[in-house]
Amino acid sequence: MIKVNNLHKHFGKLEVLSGIDEHIKKGEKVVVIGPSGSGKSTFLRCLNLLETPTDGEIFIDGECITEKGVNVNKIREKMGMVFQQFNLFPHLTILDNITLAPIKVKKMAKPDAEKLAMELLERVGLVDKASAYPAQLSGGQQQRIAIARALAMNPEIMLFDEPTSALDPEMVGEVLAVMKDLADAGMTMVVVTHEMGFAREVASRVLFMDQGVIMEQGTPEELFGNPQNERTKSFLSKVL
Amino acid sequence: MESVTAWFAEVGAWVSDGLYSTFVIDGRWEWFLSGLGNTLLISLFSVLLGMILGLVTALFRLSGSKFLKTVGSIYVDVIRGTPTMVQLLIIYYVIFAPIPIPKMIVGIIAFGINSGAYIAEIVRGGILSVNKGQTEAGRSLGLTGAQTMTFIIIPQAVKNILPALANEFIVLIKETAVIGMVDNLDLVGAAKKVQSRTYDYFWPLISIAVIYYVVIKFLSVLLNRFEASLRKSDIR
């Protein structure tokens, strides 16, 4: 579903990604872990071209998205993204936050979009907040709305960029629960996170990134139980 | 004691004579009234035209096209680098000299072009002040750049820059006084007309100064209240 060949990304002279090869299959839940500055967020953002790769190729469903002249918007429709800072639209109600993209991009009729939005709100347990504004919600609620908003485009892949890092500890659980439901429903997911418990429980595969490359990968049992690489060992000894 | 009373009587007569000849004779108060009306109309329509020009220019300057960027920058640079008076004279006596259209419209065009350059900078700042994450969220949902700008960025920017735009309107009311130098349309024009009849500068000029001050004070107070209410809605 996602195939990445020799991906490089430079910010000026700084090389953030130095050659990533990765193949993510349909229905996989890939969790990316690693120290700050290891390039894991940049890797994720390259997948939907929020960052333009400096070099390398990315294929989504067999289509090369790093070629010149591809319709970036069409590709992004297939991929939902959830951000660390939620990035809900503060001037719109929760309902409008969710319906905006289906109405404007998919040309869905407003009543249909609202019906869909209510179903999604049901799914994340926030039906009663439909007419509220983002600022009236807690961080955890905002992040659940952000997930619902991404799901409204009916994506094939969901990308999560440290979705719980900006949350108070007691709100982390509610967001992870929504993500776990999504995983159980068979969504293809790529999750950058520091939540090792979530990685253990949900991941079908864990990637350990450092210095712009994937140092080691495996099932949670392999990676957490018996890490091979020295860097992985020292990282895990600090976070577990 | 008597001399003091006499002095007051004298001053009183001077003031009432001055006001009488400035405002009452020939119904001159109507000149000030229509002058004030024109001043406000020119300012209002100029600021509206300026908002359109300013938005377009700001989008030019933030666009990816080098050509549009340059066009926007030159416009802002030239307008901000030359006196309003000179711009007005050029538009009045050079560009629109051969075309018979109402002077009022010429004034609105001149001040609109002028304020457009300042508003462009306000709008640009407003757009840049919206968090980058908003653009990313919009684009990640599959919205185009233009859709993201229209439905997500500009609505938020507008709220941020409303006070600055209202302030631009107030500034423009004062700026438009220079139109009185080329035409007797506005408040300054009313003062000039009176002066040409009474040969007295003092009363007409003091009068319009007071009128300008009162109008601007009134609008400033309104603006302050408006800003306070905007802040309140932010707290929620």
GROMACS .gro file of C-alpha atoms in nm:
model
  476
    1MET     CA    1   0.000   0.000   0.000
    2ILE     CA    2   0.282   0.238   0.090
    3LYS     CA    3   0.621   0.176  -0.058
    4VAL     CA    4   0.917   0.401   0.018
    5ASN     CA    5   1.245   0.376  -0.170
    6ASN     CA    6   1.563   0.549  -0.056
    7LEU     CA    7   1.386   0.852   0.092
    8HIS     CA    8   1.603   1.153   0.171
    9LYS     CA    9   1.509   1.487   0.320
   10HIS     CA   10   1.737   1.782   0.379
   11PHE     CA   11   1.653   2.108   0.554
   12GLY     CA   12   1.927   2.325   0.414
   13LYS     CA   13   2.248   2.148   0.513
   14LEU     CA   14   2.081   1.940   0.778
   15GLU     CA   15   2.004   1.588   0.663
   16VAL     CA   16   1.696   1.467   0.850
   17LEU     CA   17   1.621   1.152   0.653
   18SER     CA   18   1.917   0.965   0.510
   19GLY     CA   19   1.774   0.686   0.304
   20ILE     CA   20   1.457   0.515   0.419
   21ASP     CA   21   1.325   0.198   0.258
   22GLU     CA   22   0.996   0.076   0.386
   23HIS     CA   23   0.695  -0.121   0.273
   24ILE     CA   24   0.369  -0.090   0.460
   25LYS     CA   25   0.096  -0.335   0.365
   26LYS     CA   26  -0.276  -0.286   0.378
   27GLY     CA   27  -0.419  -0.322   0.729
   28GLU     CA   28  -0.081  -0.295   0.898
   29LYS     CA   29  -0.044  -0.083   1.210
   30VAL     CA   30   0.306   0.054   1.200
   31VAL     CA   31   0.430   0.239   1.505
   32VAL     CA   32   0.740   0.454   1.465
   33ILE     CA   33   0.944   0.522   1.776
   34GLY     CA   34   1.275   0.693   1.832
   35PRO     CA   35   1.443   0.984   2.008
   36SER     CA   36   1.360   1.348   1.929
   37GLY     CA   37   1.519   1.465   1.607
   38SER     CA   38   1.547   1.114   1.470
   39GLY     CA   39   1.335   1.213   1.169
   40LYS     CA   40   1.026   1.010   1.252
   41SER     CA   41   0.783   1.303   1.217
   42THR     CA   42   0.951   1.416   0.897
   43PHE     CA   43   0.918   1.063   0.759
   44LEU     CA   44   0.547   1.066   0.837
   45ARG     CA   45   0.498   1.413   0.687
   46CYS     CA   46   0.676   1.306   0.369
   47LEU     CA   47   0.417   1.032   0.322
   48ASN     CA   48   0.143   1.285   0.245
   49LEU     CA   49   0.386   1.540   0.104
   50LEU     CA   50   0.348   1.799   0.378
   51GLU     CA   51   0.725   1.785   0.344
   52THR     CA   52   0.864   1.750  -0.005
   53PRO     CA   53   1.124   1.474  -0.015
   54THR     CA   54   1.465   1.584  -0.137
   55ASP     CA   55   1.529   1.249  -0.301
   56GLY     CA   56   1.374   0.905  -0.329
   57GLU     CA   57   1.038   0.764  -0.425
   58ILE     CA   58   0.710   0.707  -0.247
   59PHE     CA   59   0.438   0.486  -0.395
   60ILE     CA   60   0.083   0.488  -0.263
   61ASP     CA   61  -0.132   0.208  -0.409
   62GLY     CA   62   0.129   0.168  -0.678
   63GLU     CA   63   0.114   0.533  -0.778
   64CYS     CA   64   0.437   0.730  -0.755
   65ILE     CA   65   0.354   1.047  -0.561
   66THR     CA   66   0.701   1.195  -0.566
   67GLU     CA   67   0.694   1.247  -0.941
   68LYS     CA   68   0.642   1.597  -1.074
   69GLY     CA   69   0.287   1.690  -1.172
   70VAL     CA   70   0.097   1.441  -0.958
   71ASN     CA   71  -0.226   1.567  -0.807
   72VAL     CA   72  -0.122   1.610  -0.447
   73ASN     CA   73  -0.477   1.683  -0.330
   74LYS     CA   74  -0.609   1.356  -0.472
   75ILE     CA   75  -0.338   1.164  -0.289
   76ARG     CA   76  -0.406   1.342   0.037
   77GLU     CA   77  -0.773   1.246   0.015
   78LYS     CA   78  -0.664   0.886   0.065
   79MET     CA   79  -0.466   0.971   0.376
   80GLY     CA   80  -0.599   1.119   0.695
   81MET     CA   81  -0.357   1.295   0.925
   82VAL     CA   82  -0.379   1.369   1.294
   83PHE     CA   83  -0.142   1.629   1.437
   84GLN     CA   84   0.023   1.674   1.772
   85GLN     CA   85  -0.143   2.015   1.813
   86PHE     CA   86  -0.485   1.893   1.689
   87ASN     CA   87  -0.511   2.188   1.447
   88LEU     CA   88  -0.887   2.208   1.460
   89PHE     CA   89  -1.028   2.514   1.285
   90PRO     CA   90  -1.105   2.750   1.574
   91HIS     CA   91  -1.355   2.965   1.381
   92LEU     CA   92  -1.580   2.669   1.292
   93THR     CA   93  -1.807   2.456   1.506
   94ILE     CA   94  -1.715   2.091   1.560
   95LEU     CA   95  -1.974   1.988   1.302
   96ASP     CA   96  -1.836   2.233   1.045
   97ASN     CA   97  -1.481   2.122   1.121
   98ILE     CA   98  -1.578   1.771   1.019
   99THR     CA   99  -1.802   1.854   0.722
  100LEU     CA  100  -1.579   2.116   0.558
  101ALA     CA  101  -1.357   1.880   0.359
  102PRO     CA  102  -1.632   1.634   0.251
  103ILE     CA  103  -1.843   1.925   0.126
  104LYS     CA  104  -1.566   2.122  -0.044
  105VAL     CA  105  -1.347   1.840  -0.171
  106LYS     CA  106  -1.585   1.551  -0.227
  107LYS     CA  107  -1.879   1.781  -0.314
  108MET     CA  108  -2.094   1.590  -0.070
  109ALA     CA  109  -2.438   1.742  -0.005
  110LYS     CA  110  -2.455   1.924   0.327
  111PRO     CA  111  -2.719   1.698   0.491
  112ASP     CA  112  -2.523   1.388   0.391
  113ALA     CA  113  -2.201   1.535   0.526
  114GLU     CA  114  -2.371   1.625   0.852
  115LYS     CA  115  -2.517   1.278   0.885
  116LEU     CA  116  -2.170   1.134   0.830
  117ALA     CA  117  -2.025   1.377   1.084
  118MET     CA  118  -2.279   1.274   1.346
  119GLU     CA  119  -2.194   0.908   1.289
  120LEU     CA  120  -1.827   0.986   1.335
  121LEU     CA  121  -1.898   1.190   1.648
  122GLU     CA  122  -2.090   0.889   1.778
  123ARG     CA  123  -1.784   0.677   1.707
  124VAL     CA  124  -1.551   0.904   1.905
  125GLY     CA  125  -1.813   0.957   2.175
  126LEU     CA  126  -1.869   1.331   2.134
  127VAL     CA  127  -2.215   1.365   1.978
  128ASP     CA  128  -2.313   1.631   2.230
  129LYS     CA  129  -2.030   1.860   2.119
  130ALA     CA  130  -2.146   1.902   1.758
  131SER     CA  131  -2.235   2.270   1.794
  132ALA     CA  132  -1.948   2.362   2.027
  133TYR     CA  133  -1.632   2.543   1.919
  134PRO     CA  134  -1.288   2.381   1.953
  135ALA     CA  135  -1.177   2.619   2.230
  136GLN     CA  136  -1.461   2.491   2.448
  137LEU     CA  137  -1.324   2.137   2.439
  138SER     CA  138  -1.048   1.968   2.638
  139GLY     CA  139  -0.733   1.859   2.458
  140GLY     CA  140  -0.839   1.497   2.453
  141GLN     CA  141  -1.178   1.586   2.309
  142GLN     CA  142  -1.017   1.807   2.046
  143GLN     CA  143  -0.788   1.527   1.939
  144ARG     CA  144  -1.082   1.285   1.909
  145ILE     CA  145  -1.258   1.543   1.692
  146ALA     CA  146  -0.943   1.574   1.482
  147ILE     CA  147  -0.953   1.197   1.427
  148ALA     CA  148  -1.322   1.216   1.331
  149ARG     CA  149  -1.243   1.502   1.092
  150ALA     CA  150  -0.975   1.297   0.919
  151LEU     CA  151  -1.205   0.993   0.901
  152ALA     CA  152  -1.476   1.201   0.733
  153MET     CA  153  -1.277   1.184   0.411
  154ASN     CA  154  -1.295   0.805   0.433
  155PRO     CA  155  -0.918   0.761   0.404
  156GLU     CA  156  -0.744   0.433   0.333
  157ILE     CA  157  -0.451   0.522   0.553
  158MET     CA  158  -0.435   0.719   0.877
  159LEU     CA  159  -0.118   0.899   0.979
  160PHE     CA  160  -0.073   1.001   1.342
  161ASP     CA  161   0.200   1.250   1.431
  162GLU     CA  162   0.253   1.219   1.808
  163PRO     CA  163  -0.122   1.243   1.870
  164THR     CA  164  -0.096   1.230   2.250
  165SER     CA  165   0.219   1.433   2.312
  166ALA     CA  166   0.035   1.762   2.373
  167LEU     CA  167  -0.222   1.610   2.607
  168ASP     CA  168  -0.254   1.607   2.983
  169PRO     CA  169  -0.175   1.256   3.108
  170GLU     CA  170  -0.533   1.177   3.209
  171MET     CA  171  -0.655   1.248   2.856
  172VAL     CA  172  -0.411   1.024   2.675
  173GLY     CA  173  -0.622   0.716   2.739
  174GLU     CA  174  -0.938   0.840   2.565
  175VAL     CA  175  -0.745   0.924   2.247
  176LEU     CA  176  -0.557   0.594   2.245
  177ALA     CA  177  -0.889   0.412   2.291
  178VAL     CA  178  -1.027   0.577   1.976
  179MET     CA  179  -0.710   0.485   1.788
  180LYS     CA  180  -0.732   0.129   1.911
  181ASP     CA  181  -1.091   0.101   1.789
  182LEU     CA  182  -0.975   0.225   1.455
  183ALA     CA  183  -0.697  -0.031   1.446
  184ASP     CA  184  -0.938  -0.310   1.538
  185ALA     CA  185  -1.162  -0.198   1.250
  186GLY     CA  186  -0.877  -0.277   1.011
  187MET     CA  187  -0.750   0.069   0.922
  188THR     CA  188  -0.398   0.095   0.785
  189MET     CA  189  -0.217   0.314   1.035
  190VAL     CA  190   0.122   0.477   1.069
  191VAL     CA  191   0.170   0.617   1.417
  192VAL     CA  192   0.459   0.823   1.547
  193THR     CA  193   0.437   0.811   1.923
  194HIS     CA  194   0.612   0.791   2.256
  195GLU     CA  195   0.337   0.570   2.399
  196MET     CA  196   0.521   0.240   2.427
  197GLY     CA  197   0.218   0.073   2.582
  198PHE     CA  198   0.013   0.154   2.275
  199ALA     CA  199   0.291   0.030   2.048
  200ARG     CA  200   0.306  -0.300   2.233
  201GLU     CA  201  -0.067  -0.349   2.230
  202VAL     CA  202  -0.170  -0.229   1.887
  203ALA     CA  203   0.130  -0.235   1.654
  204SER     CA  204   0.170  -0.509   1.400
  205ARG     CA  205   0.520  -0.377   1.345
  206VAL     CA  206   0.743  -0.131   1.529
  207LEU     CA  207   1.009   0.078   1.357
  208PHE     CA  208   1.291   0.225   1.560
  209MET     CA  209   1.432   0.535   1.392
  210ASP     CA  210   1.747   0.725   1.476
  211GLN     CA  211   1.971   0.965   1.283
  212GLY     CA  212   1.737   0.965   0.985
  213VAL     CA  213   1.729   0.592   0.920
  214ILE     CA  214   1.529   0.294   1.039
  215MET     CA  215   1.776   0.129   1.275
  216GLU     CA  216   1.571  -0.172   1.362
  217GLN     CA  217   1.223  -0.309   1.314
  218GLY     CA  218   1.012  -0.602   1.412
  219THR     CA  219   0.699  -0.711   1.591
  220PRO     CA  220   0.649  -0.549   1.931
  221GLU     CA  221   0.756  -0.874   2.097
  222GLU     CA  222   1.081  -0.881   1.901
  223LEU     CA  223   1.167  -0.516   1.931
  224PHE     CA  224   1.071  -0.461   2.292
  225GLY     CA  225   1.158  -0.810   2.414
  226ASN     CA  226   1.482  -0.872   2.236
  227PRO     CA  227   1.627  -0.564   2.068
  228GLN     CA  228   1.939  -0.634   1.862
  229ASN     CA  229   2.076  -0.288   1.788
  230GLU     CA  230   2.276  -0.103   2.055
  231ARG     CA  231   2.091   0.224   1.990
  232THR     CA  232   1.756   0.050   2.025
  233LYS     CA  233   1.865  -0.105   2.351
  234SER     CA  234   1.981   0.221   2.502
  235PHE     CA  235   1.669   0.406   2.382
  236LEU     CA  236   1.433   0.146   2.518
  237SER     CA  237   1.619   0.130   2.850
  238LYS     CA  238   1.544   0.503   2.890
  239VAL     CA  239   1.178   0.501   2.793
  240LEU     CA  240   1.049   0.172   2.927
  241MET     CA  241  -1.469   9.526   3.780
  242GLU     CA  242  -1.639   9.712   3.505
  243SER     CA  243  -1.346   9.661   3.272
  244VAL     CA  244  -1.359   9.284   3.332
  245THR     CA  245  -1.727   9.273   3.240
  246ALA     CA  246  -1.657   9.480   2.933
  247TRP     CA  247  -1.376   9.242   2.836
  248PHE     CA  248  -1.605   8.941   2.865
  249ALA     CA  249  -1.870   9.118   2.661
  250GLU     CA  250  -1.611   9.192   2.397
  251VAL     CA  251  -1.485   8.836   2.382
  252GLY     CA  252  -1.841   8.706   2.378
  253ALA     CA  253  -1.927   8.931   2.086
  254TRP     CA  254  -1.612   8.821   1.900
  255VAL     CA  255  -1.697   8.453   1.946
  256SER     CA  256  -2.060   8.490   1.853
  257ASP     CA  257  -1.973   8.706   1.552
  258GLY     CA  258  -1.718   8.449   1.442
  259LEU     CA  259  -1.952   8.154   1.479
  260TYR     CA  260  -2.236   8.350   1.322
  261SER     CA  261  -2.039   8.441   1.011
  262THR     CA  262  -1.890   8.089   0.989
  263PHE     CA  263  -2.202   7.881   1.035
  264VAL     CA  264  -2.521   8.084   1.020
  265ILE     CA  265  -2.505   8.338   0.736
  266ASP     CA  266  -2.632   8.192   0.407
  267GLY     CA  267  -2.690   7.863   0.587
  268ARG     CA  268  -2.317   7.791   0.581
  269TRP     CA  269  -2.360   7.513   0.837
  270GLU     CA  270  -2.495   7.309   0.548
  271TRP     CA  271  -2.157   7.340   0.375
  272PHE     CA  272  -1.989   7.187   0.677
  273LEU     CA  273  -2.251   6.919   0.701
  274SER     CA  274  -2.219   6.814   0.339
  275GLY     CA  275  -1.839   6.851   0.368
  276LEU     CA  276  -1.838   6.615   0.665
  277GLY     CA  277  -2.068   6.377   0.477
  278ASN     CA  278  -1.831   6.376   0.179
  279THR     CA  279  -1.528   6.327   0.404
  280LEU     CA  280  -1.690   6.022   0.562
  281LEU     CA  281  -1.813   5.886   0.229
  282ILE     CA  282  -1.472   5.922   0.064
  283SER     CA  283  -1.305   5.758   0.365
  284LEU     CA  284  -1.553   5.472   0.379
  285PHE     CA  285  -1.545   5.387   0.010
  286SER     CA  286  -1.169   5.436  -0.005
  287VAL     CA  287  -1.121   5.191   0.277
  288LEU     CA  288  -1.352   4.941   0.102
  289LEU     CA  289  -1.162   4.976  -0.225
  290GLY     CA  290  -0.840   4.961  -0.023
  291MET     CA  291  -0.951   4.634   0.135
  292ILE     CA  292  -1.007   4.473  -0.204
  293LEU     CA  293  -0.674   4.602  -0.339
  294GLY     CA  294  -0.504   4.515  -0.012
  295LEU     CA  295  -0.634   4.157  -0.008
  296VAL     CA  296  -0.536   4.099  -0.371
  297THR     CA  297  -0.194   4.254  -0.314
  298ALA     CA  298  -0.136   4.052   0.002
  299LEU     CA  299  -0.225   3.731  -0.183
  300PHE     CA  300   0.008   3.835  -0.465
  301ARG     CA  301   0.289   3.886  -0.219
  302LEU     CA  302   0.227   3.553  -0.048
  303SER     CA  303   0.184   3.362  -0.375
  304GLY     CA  304   0.442   3.134  -0.525
  305SER     CA  305   0.470   3.337  -0.844
  306LYS     CA  306   0.773   3.558  -0.860
  307PHE     CA  307   0.599   3.790  -1.106
  308LEU     CA  308   0.296   3.847  -0.882
  309LYS     CA  309   0.522   3.891  -0.581
  310THR     CA  310   0.716   4.162  -0.763
  311VAL     CA  311   0.401   4.340  -0.880
  312GLY     CA  312   0.267   4.344  -0.524
  313SER     CA  313   0.594   4.463  -0.377
  314ILE     CA  314   0.635   4.745  -0.627
  315TYR     CA  315   0.282   4.871  -0.565
  316VAL     CA  316   0.327   4.875  -0.189
  317ASP     CA  317   0.674   5.023  -0.217
  318VAL     CA  318   0.581   5.308  -0.452
  319ILE     CA  319   0.265   5.407  -0.266
  320ARG     CA  320   0.433   5.401   0.074
  321GLY     CA  321   0.736   5.582  -0.059
  322THR     CA  322   0.555   5.885  -0.205
  323PRO     CA  323   0.343   6.152  -0.034
  324THR     CA  324  -0.034   6.104  -0.042
  325MET     CA  325  -0.069   6.462  -0.165
  326VAL     CA  326   0.150   6.394  -0.468
  327GLN     CA  327  -0.040   6.074  -0.548
  328LEU     CA  328  -0.367   6.264  -0.529
  329LEU     CA  329  -0.241   6.545  -0.753
  330ILE     CA  330  -0.116   6.296  -1.013
  331ILE     CA  331  -0.442   6.103  -1.017
  332TYR     CA  332  -0.643   6.426  -1.022
  333TYR     CA  333  -0.456   6.638  -1.272
  334VAL     CA  334  -0.276   6.379  -1.483
  335ILE     CA  335  -0.458   6.049  -1.499
  336PHE     CA  336  -0.818   6.165  -1.471
  337ALA     CA  337  -0.770   6.511  -1.621
  338PRO     CA  338  -0.910   6.416  -1.964
  339ILE     CA  339  -1.191   6.199  -1.827
  340PRO     CA  340  -1.507   6.370  -1.701
  341ILE     CA  341  -1.608   6.177  -1.392
  342PRO     CA  342  -1.726   6.309  -1.055
  343LYS     CA  343  -1.444   6.448  -0.841
  344MET     CA  344  -1.571   6.241  -0.553
  345ILE     CA  345  -1.504   5.918  -0.746
  346VAL     CA  346  -1.156   6.038  -0.836
  347GLY     CA  347  -1.092   6.103  -0.469
  348ILE     CA  348  -1.216   5.757  -0.370
  349ILE     CA  349  -0.994   5.597  -0.633
  350ALA     CA  350  -0.691   5.798  -0.522
  351PHE     CA  351  -0.733   5.727  -0.151
  352GLY     CA  352  -0.838   5.367  -0.221
  353ILE     CA  353  -0.516   5.303  -0.409
  354ASN     CA  354  -0.328   5.474  -0.131
  355SER     CA  355  -0.483   5.282   0.156
  356GLY     CA  356  -0.468   4.956  -0.043
  357ALA     CA  357  -0.091   4.955  -0.002
  358TYR     CA  358  -0.116   4.996   0.375
  359ILE     CA  359  -0.401   4.746   0.406
  360ALA     CA  360  -0.200   4.495   0.200
  361GLU     CA  361   0.060   4.495   0.476
  362ILE     CA  362  -0.209   4.459   0.744
  363VAL     CA  363  -0.369   4.166   0.558
  364ARG     CA  364  -0.033   4.002   0.492
  365GLY     CA  365   0.051   4.022   0.861
  366GLY     CA  366  -0.292   3.884   0.946
  367ILE     CA  367  -0.254   3.587   0.713
  368LEU     CA  368   0.097   3.514   0.840
  369SER     CA  369  -0.029   3.532   1.199
  370VAL     CA  370  -0.253   3.228   1.145
  371ASN     CA  371  -0.074   2.918   1.273
  372LYS     CA  372   0.097   2.711   1.004
  373GLY     CA  373  -0.074   2.402   1.142
  374GLN     CA  374  -0.404   2.536   1.009
  375THR     CA  375  -0.274   2.528   0.653
  376GLU     CA  376  -0.132   2.181   0.707
  377ALA     CA  377  -0.459   2.054   0.852
  378GLY     CA  378  -0.652   2.195   0.555
  379ARG     CA  379  -0.412   2.057   0.297
  380SER     CA  380  -0.391   1.718   0.468
  381LEU     CA  381  -0.769   1.689   0.425
  382GLY     CA  382  -0.729   1.728   0.049
  383LEU     CA  383  -0.834   2.094   0.024
  384THR     CA  384  -0.649   2.291  -0.242
  385GLY     CA  385  -0.429   2.584  -0.146
  386ALA     CA  386  -0.698   2.828  -0.259
  387GLN     CA  387  -0.971   2.648  -0.064
  388THR     CA  388  -0.755   2.641   0.247
  389MET     CA  389  -0.694   3.015   0.210
  390THR     CA  390  -1.063   3.092   0.152
  391PHE     CA  391  -1.230   2.875   0.414
  392ILE     CA  392  -0.967   2.843   0.683
  393ILE     CA  393  -0.695   3.107   0.676
  394ILE     CA  394  -0.871   3.426   0.566
  395PRO     CA  395  -1.169   3.395   0.806
  396GLN     CA  396  -0.923   3.368   1.094
  397ALA     CA  397  -0.700   3.644   0.960
  398VAL     CA  398  -0.996   3.880   0.919
  399LYS     CA  399  -1.083   3.848   1.285
  400ASN     CA  400  -0.725   3.929   1.379
  401ILE     CA  401  -0.703   4.235   1.157
  402LEU     CA  402  -1.051   4.390   1.205
  403PRO     CA  403  -0.925   4.639   1.464
  404ALA     CA  404  -0.637   4.739   1.237
  405LEU     CA  405  -0.877   4.786   0.945
  406ALA     CA  406  -1.110   5.001   1.153
  407ASN     CA  407  -0.808   5.203   1.258
  408GLU     CA  408  -0.710   5.244   0.893
  409PHE     CA  409  -1.056   5.394   0.831
  410ILE     CA  410  -1.000   5.645   1.111
  411VAL     CA  411  -0.656   5.733   0.977
  412LEU     CA  412  -0.805   5.779   0.633
  413ILE     CA  413  -1.060   6.033   0.761
  414LYS     CA  414  -0.767   6.255   0.855
  415GLU     CA  415  -0.573   6.174   0.538
  416THR     CA  416  -0.860   6.273   0.311
  417ALA     CA  417  -0.824   6.631   0.431
  418VAL     CA  418  -0.571   6.684   0.154
  419ILE     CA  419  -0.847   6.651  -0.104
  420GLY     CA  420  -0.961   6.995   0.016
  421MET     CA  421  -0.649   7.135  -0.151
  422VAL     CA  422  -0.769   7.036  -0.496
  423ASP     CA  423  -1.144   7.053  -0.461
  424ASN     CA  424  -1.399   7.204  -0.222
  425LEU     CA  425  -1.569   6.871  -0.160
  426ASP     CA  426  -1.493   6.788   0.198
  427LEU     CA  427  -1.469   6.958   0.538
  428VAL     CA  428  -1.156   7.146   0.440
  429GLY     CA  429  -1.339   7.259   0.127
  430ALA     CA  430  -1.623   7.393   0.342
  431ALA     CA  431  -1.375   7.588   0.553
  432LYS     CA  432  -1.213   7.730   0.238
  433LYS     CA  433  -1.546   7.841   0.099
  434VAL     CA  434  -1.632   8.023   0.420
  435GLN     CA  435  -1.287   8.176   0.436
  436SER     CA  436  -1.321   8.310   0.082
  437ARG     CA  437  -1.637   8.493   0.190
  438THR     CA  438  -1.530   8.621   0.534
  439TYR     CA  439  -1.155   8.667   0.470
  440ASP     CA  440  -1.107   8.506   0.812
  441TYR     CA  441  -0.898   8.189   0.856
  442PHE     CA  442  -0.942   8.152   1.226
  443TRP     CA  443  -1.303   8.043   1.277
  444PRO     CA  444  -1.346   7.808   0.981
  445LEU     CA  445  -1.020   7.625   1.048
  446ILE     CA  446  -1.073   7.598   1.424
  447SER     CA  447  -1.425   7.475   1.351
  448ILE     CA  448  -1.322   7.192   1.121
  449ALA     CA  449  -1.042   7.097   1.360
  450VAL     CA  450  -1.304   7.055   1.632
  451ILE     CA  451  -1.535   6.861   1.398
  452TYR     CA  452  -1.253   6.625   1.291
  453TYR     CA  453  -1.152   6.576   1.651
  454VAL     CA  454  -1.502   6.496   1.771
  455VAL     CA  455  -1.572   6.252   1.486
  456ILE     CA  456  -1.240   6.072   1.531
  457LYS     CA  457  -1.273   6.062   1.908
  458PHE     CA  458  -1.619   5.912   1.869
  459LEU     CA  459  -1.498   5.645   1.625
  460SER     CA  460  -1.193   5.566   1.840
  461VAL     CA  461  -1.411   5.502   2.142
  462LEU     CA  462  -1.633   5.276   1.931
  463LEU     CA  463  -1.326   5.092   1.805
  464ASN     CA  464  -1.193   5.040   2.157
  465ARG     CA  465  -1.521   4.889   2.268
  466PHE     CA  466  -1.529   4.670   1.961
  467GLU     CA  467  -1.176   4.545   2.033
  468ALA     CA  468  -1.268   4.473   2.393
  469SER     CA  469  -1.567   4.267   2.281
  470LEU     CA  470  -1.349   4.075   2.035
  471ARG     CA  471  -1.112   3.989   2.317
  472LYS     CA  472  -1.399   3.874   2.533
  473SER     CA  473  -1.513   3.624   2.270
  474ASP     CA  474  -1.158   3.487   2.265
  475ILE     CA  475  -1.169   3.397   2.632
  476ARG     CA  476  -1.504   3.216   2.610
   0.00000   0.00000   0.00000
